[in-house]
XYZ file of C-alpha atoms in Angstrom:
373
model
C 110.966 62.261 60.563
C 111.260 65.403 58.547
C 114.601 67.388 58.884
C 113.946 71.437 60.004
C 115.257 74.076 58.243
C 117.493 76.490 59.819
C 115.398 78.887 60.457
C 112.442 77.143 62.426
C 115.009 74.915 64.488
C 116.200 78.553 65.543
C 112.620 80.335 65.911
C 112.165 76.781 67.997
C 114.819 77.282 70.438
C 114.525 81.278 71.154
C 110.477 79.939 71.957
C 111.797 77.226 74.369
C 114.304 79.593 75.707
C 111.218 82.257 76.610
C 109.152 79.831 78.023
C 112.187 79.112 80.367
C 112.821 82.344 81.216
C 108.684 83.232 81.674
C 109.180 80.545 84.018
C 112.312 81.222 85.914
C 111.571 81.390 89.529
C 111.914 85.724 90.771
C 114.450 86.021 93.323
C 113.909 88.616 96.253
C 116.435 90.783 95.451
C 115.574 91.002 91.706
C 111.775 91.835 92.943
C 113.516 94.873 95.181
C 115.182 95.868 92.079
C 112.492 95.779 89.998
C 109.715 97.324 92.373
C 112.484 100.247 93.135
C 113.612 100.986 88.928
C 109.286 101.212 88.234
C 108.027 102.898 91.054
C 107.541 106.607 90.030
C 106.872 107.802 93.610
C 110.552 107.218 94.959
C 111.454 109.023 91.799
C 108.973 112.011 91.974
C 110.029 113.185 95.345
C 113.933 112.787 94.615
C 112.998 115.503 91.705
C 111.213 117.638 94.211
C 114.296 117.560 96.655
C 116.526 118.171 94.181
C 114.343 121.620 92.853
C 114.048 122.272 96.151
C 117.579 122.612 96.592
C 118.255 124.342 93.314
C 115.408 126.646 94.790
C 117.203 127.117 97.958
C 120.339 128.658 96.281
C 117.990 130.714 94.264
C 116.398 132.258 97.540
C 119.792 133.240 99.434
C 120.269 135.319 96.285
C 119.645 139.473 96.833
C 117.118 140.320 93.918
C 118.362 141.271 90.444
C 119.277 145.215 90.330
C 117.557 147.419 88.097
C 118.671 149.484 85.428
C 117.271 152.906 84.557
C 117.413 154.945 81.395
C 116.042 158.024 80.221
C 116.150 161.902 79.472
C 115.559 164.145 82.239
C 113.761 167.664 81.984
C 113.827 168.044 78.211
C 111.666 170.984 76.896
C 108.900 170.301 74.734
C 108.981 172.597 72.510
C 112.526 172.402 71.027
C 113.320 168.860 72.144
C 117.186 170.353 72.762
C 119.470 169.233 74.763
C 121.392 172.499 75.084
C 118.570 174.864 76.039
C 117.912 173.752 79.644
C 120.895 173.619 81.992
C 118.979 170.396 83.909
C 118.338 168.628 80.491
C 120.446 165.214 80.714
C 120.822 162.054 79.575
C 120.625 159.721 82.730
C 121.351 156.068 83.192
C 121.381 154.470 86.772
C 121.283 151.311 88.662
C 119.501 150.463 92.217
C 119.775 147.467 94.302
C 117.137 146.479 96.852
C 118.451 144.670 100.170
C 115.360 142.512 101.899
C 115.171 143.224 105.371
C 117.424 141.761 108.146
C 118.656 138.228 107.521
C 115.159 137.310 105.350
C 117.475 136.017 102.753
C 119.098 133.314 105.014
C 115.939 132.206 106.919
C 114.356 131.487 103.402
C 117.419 129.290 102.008
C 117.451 127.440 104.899
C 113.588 127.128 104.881
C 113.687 125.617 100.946
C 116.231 123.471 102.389
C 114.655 122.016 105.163
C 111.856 121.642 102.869
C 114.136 119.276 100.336
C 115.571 117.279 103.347
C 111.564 116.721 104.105
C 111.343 115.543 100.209
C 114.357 113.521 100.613
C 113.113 111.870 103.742
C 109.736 111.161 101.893
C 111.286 109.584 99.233
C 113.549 107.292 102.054
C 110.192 106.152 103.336
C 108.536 105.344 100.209
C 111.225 103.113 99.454
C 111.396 101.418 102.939
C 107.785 101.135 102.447
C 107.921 99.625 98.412
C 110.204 97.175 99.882
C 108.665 96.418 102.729
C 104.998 95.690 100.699
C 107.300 93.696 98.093
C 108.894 91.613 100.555
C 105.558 90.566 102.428
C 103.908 89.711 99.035
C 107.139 87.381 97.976
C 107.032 85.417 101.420
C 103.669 85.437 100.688
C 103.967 83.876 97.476
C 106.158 81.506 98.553
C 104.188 80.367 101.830
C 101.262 80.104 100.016
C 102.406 77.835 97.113
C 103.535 75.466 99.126
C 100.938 75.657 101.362
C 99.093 75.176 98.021
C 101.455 71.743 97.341
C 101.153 70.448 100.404
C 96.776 70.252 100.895
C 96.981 68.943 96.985
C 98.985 65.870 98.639
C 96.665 65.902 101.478
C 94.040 65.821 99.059
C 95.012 62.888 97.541
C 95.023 60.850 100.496
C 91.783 62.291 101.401
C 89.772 61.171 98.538
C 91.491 57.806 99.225
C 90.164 57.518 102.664
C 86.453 59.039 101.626
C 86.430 56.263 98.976
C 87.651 53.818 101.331
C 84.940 55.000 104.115
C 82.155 54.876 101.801
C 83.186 51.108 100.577
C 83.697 50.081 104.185
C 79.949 51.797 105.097
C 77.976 49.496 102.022
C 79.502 46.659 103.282
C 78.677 47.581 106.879
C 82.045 48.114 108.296
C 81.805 51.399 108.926
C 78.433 54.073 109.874
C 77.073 57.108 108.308
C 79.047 59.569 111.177
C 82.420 58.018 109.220
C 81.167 58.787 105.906
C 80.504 62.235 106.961
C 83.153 63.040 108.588
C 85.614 62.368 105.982
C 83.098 64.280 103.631
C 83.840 66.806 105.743
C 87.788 66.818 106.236
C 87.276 67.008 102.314
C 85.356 69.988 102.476
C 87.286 71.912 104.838
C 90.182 70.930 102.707
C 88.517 72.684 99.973
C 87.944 76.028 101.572
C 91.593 75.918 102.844
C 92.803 75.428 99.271
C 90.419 78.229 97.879
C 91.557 80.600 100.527
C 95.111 79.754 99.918
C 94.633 80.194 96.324
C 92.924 83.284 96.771
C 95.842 84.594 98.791
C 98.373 83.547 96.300
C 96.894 85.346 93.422
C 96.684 88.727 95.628
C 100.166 88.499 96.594
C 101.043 87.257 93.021
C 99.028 90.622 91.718
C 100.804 92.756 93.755
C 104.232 91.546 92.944
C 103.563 91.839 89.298
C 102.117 95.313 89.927
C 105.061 96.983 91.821
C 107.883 94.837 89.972
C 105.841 95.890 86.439
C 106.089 92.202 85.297
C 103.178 90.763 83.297
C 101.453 87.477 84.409
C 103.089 84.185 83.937
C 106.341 86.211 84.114
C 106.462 85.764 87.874
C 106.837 82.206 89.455
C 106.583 80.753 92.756
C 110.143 81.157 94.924
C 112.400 78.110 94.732
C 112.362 78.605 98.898
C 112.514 81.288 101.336
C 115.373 83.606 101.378
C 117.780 84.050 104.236
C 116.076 86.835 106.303
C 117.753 88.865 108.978
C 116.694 88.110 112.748
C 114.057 91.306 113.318
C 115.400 93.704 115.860
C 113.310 93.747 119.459
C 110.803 96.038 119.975
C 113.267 97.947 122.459
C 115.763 98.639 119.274
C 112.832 99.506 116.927
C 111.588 102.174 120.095
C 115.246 103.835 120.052
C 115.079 104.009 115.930
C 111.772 105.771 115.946
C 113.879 109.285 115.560
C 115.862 107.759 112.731
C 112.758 106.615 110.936
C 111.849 108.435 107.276
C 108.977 109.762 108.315
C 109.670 110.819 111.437
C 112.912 113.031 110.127
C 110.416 114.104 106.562
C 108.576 115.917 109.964
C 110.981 117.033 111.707
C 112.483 118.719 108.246
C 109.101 120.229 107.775
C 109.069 121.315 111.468
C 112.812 123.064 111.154
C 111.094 124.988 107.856
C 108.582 126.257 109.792
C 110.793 127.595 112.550
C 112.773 129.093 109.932
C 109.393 130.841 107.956
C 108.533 132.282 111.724
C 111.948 134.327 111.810
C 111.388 135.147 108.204
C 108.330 136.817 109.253
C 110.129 138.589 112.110
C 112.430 140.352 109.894
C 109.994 142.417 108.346
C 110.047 144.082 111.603
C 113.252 145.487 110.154
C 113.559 148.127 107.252
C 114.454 147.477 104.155
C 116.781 149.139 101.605
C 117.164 150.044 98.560
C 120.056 152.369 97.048
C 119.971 153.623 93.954
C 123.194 155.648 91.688
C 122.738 157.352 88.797
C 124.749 159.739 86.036
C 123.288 162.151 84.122
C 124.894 163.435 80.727
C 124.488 167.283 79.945
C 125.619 169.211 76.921
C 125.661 173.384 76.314
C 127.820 175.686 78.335
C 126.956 177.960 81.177
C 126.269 181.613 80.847
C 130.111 182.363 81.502
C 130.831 180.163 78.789
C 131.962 177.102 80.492
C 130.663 173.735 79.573
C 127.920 171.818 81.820
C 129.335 169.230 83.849
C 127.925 166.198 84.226
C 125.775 165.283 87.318
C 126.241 162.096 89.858
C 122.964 161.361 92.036
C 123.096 158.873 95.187
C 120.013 157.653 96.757
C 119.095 155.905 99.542
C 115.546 154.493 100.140
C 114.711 152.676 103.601
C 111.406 151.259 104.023
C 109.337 152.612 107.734
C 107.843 149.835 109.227
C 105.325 152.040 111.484
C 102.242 150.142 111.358
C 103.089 146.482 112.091
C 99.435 145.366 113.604
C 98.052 144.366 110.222
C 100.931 143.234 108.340
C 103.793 142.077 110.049
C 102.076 141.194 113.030
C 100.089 138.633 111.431
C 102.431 137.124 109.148
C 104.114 136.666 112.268
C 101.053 134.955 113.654
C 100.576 132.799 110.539
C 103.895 131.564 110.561
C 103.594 130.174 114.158
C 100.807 128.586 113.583
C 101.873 127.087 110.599
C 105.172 125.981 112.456
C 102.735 124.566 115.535
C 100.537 122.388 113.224
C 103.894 120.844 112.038
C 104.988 120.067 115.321
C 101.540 118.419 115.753
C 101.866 116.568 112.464
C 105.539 115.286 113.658
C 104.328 114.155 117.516
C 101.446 112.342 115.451
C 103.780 110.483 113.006
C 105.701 109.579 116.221
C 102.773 108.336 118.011
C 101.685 106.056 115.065
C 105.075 104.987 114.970
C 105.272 103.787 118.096
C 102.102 102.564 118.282
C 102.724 99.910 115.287
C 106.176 99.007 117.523
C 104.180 98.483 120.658
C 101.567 96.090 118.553
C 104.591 94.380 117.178
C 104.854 90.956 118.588
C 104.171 87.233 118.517
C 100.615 87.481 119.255
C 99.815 89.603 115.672
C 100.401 86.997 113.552
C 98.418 84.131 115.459
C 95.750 86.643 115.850
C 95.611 87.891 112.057
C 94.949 84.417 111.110
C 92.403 83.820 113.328
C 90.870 86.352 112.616
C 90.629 85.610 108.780
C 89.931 81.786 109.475
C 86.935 83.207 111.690
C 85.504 85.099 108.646
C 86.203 82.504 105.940
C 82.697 81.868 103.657
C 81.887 78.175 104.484
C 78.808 77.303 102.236
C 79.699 74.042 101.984
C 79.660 73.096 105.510
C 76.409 73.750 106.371
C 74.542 71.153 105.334
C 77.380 68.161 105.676
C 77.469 69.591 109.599
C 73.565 69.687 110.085
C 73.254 66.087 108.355
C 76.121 64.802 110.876
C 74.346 62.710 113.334
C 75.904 64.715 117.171
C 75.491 62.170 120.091
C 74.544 63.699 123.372
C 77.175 64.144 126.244
């Protein structure tokens, strides 16, 4: 034998050391990890929640006052100061004050709103996790569903080649033949179906975990699961459930948009300071003093029927259909409870097994000789 060099004796282990880890079987709770760290949904609406609370600071806040400069009754002609006795210099400041308590029903709106983003985000993860632990078990049950019929195949073609041998010699009749022909066959479809099944759960666990194929093995074994709470404690979680509180959030922010609304019953107000420089003197020869001005401006809500009336109406409605939206996330909810049971499963399978492709069948069945009863 030649002796390696250094360098290919190393580039030869890292190699056998990625192969090993390509094929290192993918523990549950490094598939959770994984789905959770690349899924951009979870992450999308924890961003929203979080502007939405940055927003909801933003929208307790009165609005930035205004500043005003300029030069007041100045004569065109000489552009002097000191000719007029009104000519001034003024510079003022006004602050506008939203109706009623507008300010506080719209924080507490945008924050409603980023509980309902928060909530989202809760149930995208239950869901992720949920989708990534069906696929695993599904991995797993299938491959060794997949190891077990390729042992029962093995036997199988023994006994088909023993039938056949025992049928030349006349030992054994065509009906025997057959019928092993066809264990055979429906071994087949059960081993395409399973294999089938095992690549879909296979693609979706490489999809939501972001590994690429051959990176993801079968599961050394099941993992210790937690017994599943009744259908009893699932009914009393309902209100506790993700989506149910996202709608309930969204149902608080439209209670809080509809007394929004109702404060533009009230007036608002804006006041407004100013000070106004003046130079020259009087006729008695004193000098101009300088002039303060105070203002006060209140908006008249007199004609409500078109405006606030039906931004009233809006908001209700809008606050109705999310009460309709919530009582429809419940039902669904417990809908999927009341279906939970022991009879899904059986009946899921069935089911599938019913609507399995059988080409292979047909003719072995019709050339099976049926004696009559």
């Amino acid at each position: 034998m030649f002796p390696l060099s250094r360098p290919v004796a190393v580039a030869l282990l890292l190699f056998s050391w990625a192969n090993v880890q390509a094929q290192t079987p993918l523990t549950l709770a490094e598939a959770e990890r994984l789905a959770l760290a690349n899924d951009v949904a979870v992450r999308e609406s924890q961003a929203q929640a979080q502007a939405l609370r940055e927003q909801a600071v933003a929208d307790g806040q009165l609005p930035d006052p205004a500043l005003t400069l300029g030069a007041m009754s100045l004569p065109v002609d000489t552009l002097s100061r000191s000719t007029e006795p009104m000519t001034q210099l003024s510079v003022g400041i006004s602050q506008a004050f939203p109706p009623g308590a507008t300010l506080e029903h719209q924080a507490a709106r945008t924050t409603h709103m980023a509980g309902a983003a928060d909530a989202e985000a809760a149930a995208r993860e239950r869901g992720l996790l949920r989708d990534v632990r069906e696929a695993y078990l599904e991995l797993g049950y299938q491959s060794a569903a997949l190891q077990v019929l390729a042992d029962t195949r093995r036997v199988l073609v023994d006994i088909v080649a023993v039938t056949k041998s025992l049928y030349r010699v006349g030992r054994a009749n065509l009906q025997d033949v057959l019928s092993a022909q066809l264990e055979q066959s429906l071994l087949d479809d059960r081993e395409h179906e399973s294999q089938a099944e095992r690549d879909a759960a296979l693609a979706g666990l490489q999809r939501w975990t972001g590994t690429l194929p051959g990176d993801v093995a079968a599961p050394a074994g099941l993992p210790e699961l937690a017994t599943p709470p009744t259908q009893e404690q699932l009914q009393a979680q309902l209100e506790a459930h993700p989506m149910v509180a996202a709608a309930s959030a969204r149902v608080a922010a439209g209670q809080e948009a509809v007394e929004a609304a109702r404060q533009q019953y009230k007036p608002g107000w804006m006041v407004n300071v100013s000070y106004g420089d003046r130079i020259g003197r009087e006729a008695d020869g004193m000098p101009r003093s300088d002039l303060v001005t105070a203002m006060v401006t209140m908006d008249l809500p007199l004609f409500p029927g078109k405006r606030q009336d039906r931004r009233v109406a809006a908001s209700v409605g809008e606050a109705e259909a999310m009460r309709f939206a919530r009582d429809g996330v419940h039902r669904d909810l417990a809908g999927s409870v009341c279906r939970r049971g022991n009879t899904a499963i059986p009946n899921r399978f069935c089911r599938r097994h019913a609507t399995m492709p059988r080409p292979r069948l047909a003719p072995i069945a019709m050339a099976s000789p049926i004696s009559p009863r």
